[in-house]
Structure formats: C-alpha cells, structure tokens
Amino acid sequence: MLSKDRRAITAERHFSHLPMSGVIRKRIKRLLIALLSLMAIHVVSMMALEGLSLLEACWLTFTTLATVGYGDISPQTAGGRLLTIALMYIMAITVLTLIVSDYIEYRFYRRERILTGRWRYTLKNHIVIVNTPKHGGQQYFLRLSSQIRAVPGYESAPIQILTQQYPEGLPPELRDAGLVHYHGSGSDPQALRAVNIIDARHILVLAPDETDPNSDSVTFNIAHRLNDLKLCHRVTLECIRDEDRHRYTSMGIRTVIRPVRTYPEIMVRAVISPGTEKVLEDLFNYQNDHPHRYELPLDELTWADIVSALIRHGIGTALAYIDPEDRIVCHPEPDAEVEGKGLIVLVKSADTPPVEELVDALDRYRAYLERWHNLQGQSTETKPAAAPTDKPD
C-alpha cells in the first residue's frame, strides 16, 4: 500500500534504488562546490601574493579557468605562478571538464529515460490516464487530449499516461501533442508514486480491452489502490459490465462509464462535467430514452414555441430540426422562426409518440399563440394585456 504522507509520494529515498539522475546531480553539485572553492582560494591568493584588487583577481581567475588568456593581467611572482598552475591549470580546469562531462551524461540519460517512459516528472494538477486501449490507442489519445485542451481552463493541462505499452517510447504524434508517459502498471504502487498520483487533478482509468469483461478485474484492482489513497473522488473509470458498476460506486469512484472508443468526448464530459455522461450514454441506449426522427412540416413557430409545445404535451424534448435542404440544425436560436420538414425529439423508448401527436401539439400551440395575439390587439395603449398563463388546449 502507498503511504498517505504526501512527502513520501515523490521522494526518491522511498524507491528501492536511487535513480542514476540523482547520482549524477549529486556528483555535479559536489564538483561545483570544489570548483568554486578552488576559484575562491585562487582569488584570495592573487590578492595576497600579487597585490591585485578583488576585481582584478576575479578577472584573472575567470580568464584562466576559461583558457581565454588575454594576458592583460597575469601572475608576476613565482608563488603566484606556481599557485595558478596548481589551482587552475591542474585542478580547476580538470574539475570543470568533469562537470561538463557529467552534465552531458545527465542529458543523454534523461533523454533515454523520457523516451522509454522511465523518467519521473514533478507534475502537479495534471491529468493521469491509466492503461492504454488495446485497439486504436494512439488515435484515441490524440482525440482525447485535443478534446480536453479544448475545454476552457485546460488548454495547457499536463497529461501523463501510465501504461505498459510503448516500451520504446511514445509515437511522435503523441509527443508532439504534449503527452508524456511512464512505463508501468496502475496496480503497482511504485508506478503510482512515479506519476505523482497524489497531486493529479483528474485520474482516468481505461479498460485495457473494451471487448473483454475480464478487464473489469484489472480496473477494480487499480480502483482499490486509489481508494487506499483516498483519491476516488478524482477518478473517472470505465466499466464493461453494468452489474459491476455498484462495486466502483460503493468504493467512492466519482464517475463510472462504459468504454466508448469512437467518442472520447464522452470521457471528457465525464471528467469536466460529472453527470453529463449519463445523458450522453442514454442516447446510445434504446432501453430508456432515444432520439427519434419525425417527418412533419414546420412553419409559423419559433424554436422556443416548438420546445414548449412538446414539453407541455408530455411528448419529449426537441433536440434539432431538419431544414428544407435536409440539413440537421442543432440548438438553434430560441427566437428564430423555424422552417423545416422534420424534428428530432428525445422521447421515451417504451412509449414513443406517433407523429400525429406532434402535429396536434404544434397545431394547438399555434391556436394558443393566435388567441394570445388577439388579446394583445384588444388591449388598450395605456394598459397592455398580459400574456395568458393558461395551458393551451
């Protein structure tokens, strides 16, 4: 089990071995201290033996270390020259060479670790995606990341993938999209530490194989690890079997959805606006509600009138209309007059209304509006008639 101490999550001393990057950095620090010490001794010696000012002694030390050799200032006494040879030519320049060598080694090491997914980033408020889809993972991650970054406030959100795939490195397209990865399993405490899971803004747990119900056992193990860390309130998890959902919700998982690989937008909605994924999932399910297309003429009504008429008569919720050119117009302006030849309405699957009910409801609403306009015409200029509040017949 992972420690709940926040300081223990990213501290290198809690890993089974000290990463080579830490060894190299410590060695560079020691060499830098040694180099600065040698330079300080040389500056003091030049001031004492050569009678130079502080600025002149520093200038001589730095030009000697850089092997520039301007010659405008140089040691004149035998002691000053011997100290310069010993401190700068032999020791300081050698130490500087070791520092440059170690730095180059560190850069190569870091690049190799990043490419193979073994570099531990110090990310915060990032998004961690656990597992990779078995099919089409690259395309899914590209669309998912683009949809996440299209949300206001998430334009530059760091995204890290925790996966056992891509052992030779992420595809160039994913790297260009700004994604990074760590090679490991979501059920491995060491890997969870490595992605700094405790500071993640959102955690997405994908089903390894969206066609295999046994994937639920893999995600349940990961969910159990996250539950031990008290992180379930940040988790959006894919579940294949509907009967397994209660296992996750009872654990405290914030959002549980079905895998929908062709529409990663549903995952993004679940992360950004929890609860909206229920509406989207329902559109794919014929058991409760479904969007139904009705062919009927539309005129003399605004979009707000059509929506109100269908809701008042208990038919359903209008989602879009079909214009005369057979184009689907979604969410039009409420006051725009609608001219078309059909409607798409969200209705009850068990009791889908026939088209005649829609025609009757719209006709009744037209009659209601006509009565209202007549009342307005009969009103006086000083006291306009209020709109009737009675329900249309």
CSV table of C-alpha atoms in Angstrom, one decimal, residues 303 307 318-321 328-334:
chain,number,residue,atom,x,y,z
A,303,TRP,CA,-37.8,27.1,-31.8
A,307,VAL,CA,-39.8,23.1,-27.5
A,318,ALA,CA,-36.8,18.7,-29.1
A,319,LEU,CA,-33.1,18.4,-30.0
A,320,ALA,CA,-32.9,19.6,-33.6
A,321,TYR,CA,-34.9,20.2,-36.7
A,328,ILE,CA,-29.8,19.0,-39.3
A,329,VAL,CA,-29.8,22.2,-37.2
A,330,CYS,CA,-28.9,21.6,-33.6
A,331,HIS,CA,-29.8,24.0,-30.8
A,332,PRO,CA,-31.0,27.0,-32.9
A,333,GLU,CA,-31.6,30.4,-31.6
A,334,PRO,CA,-34.8,30.3,-29.4
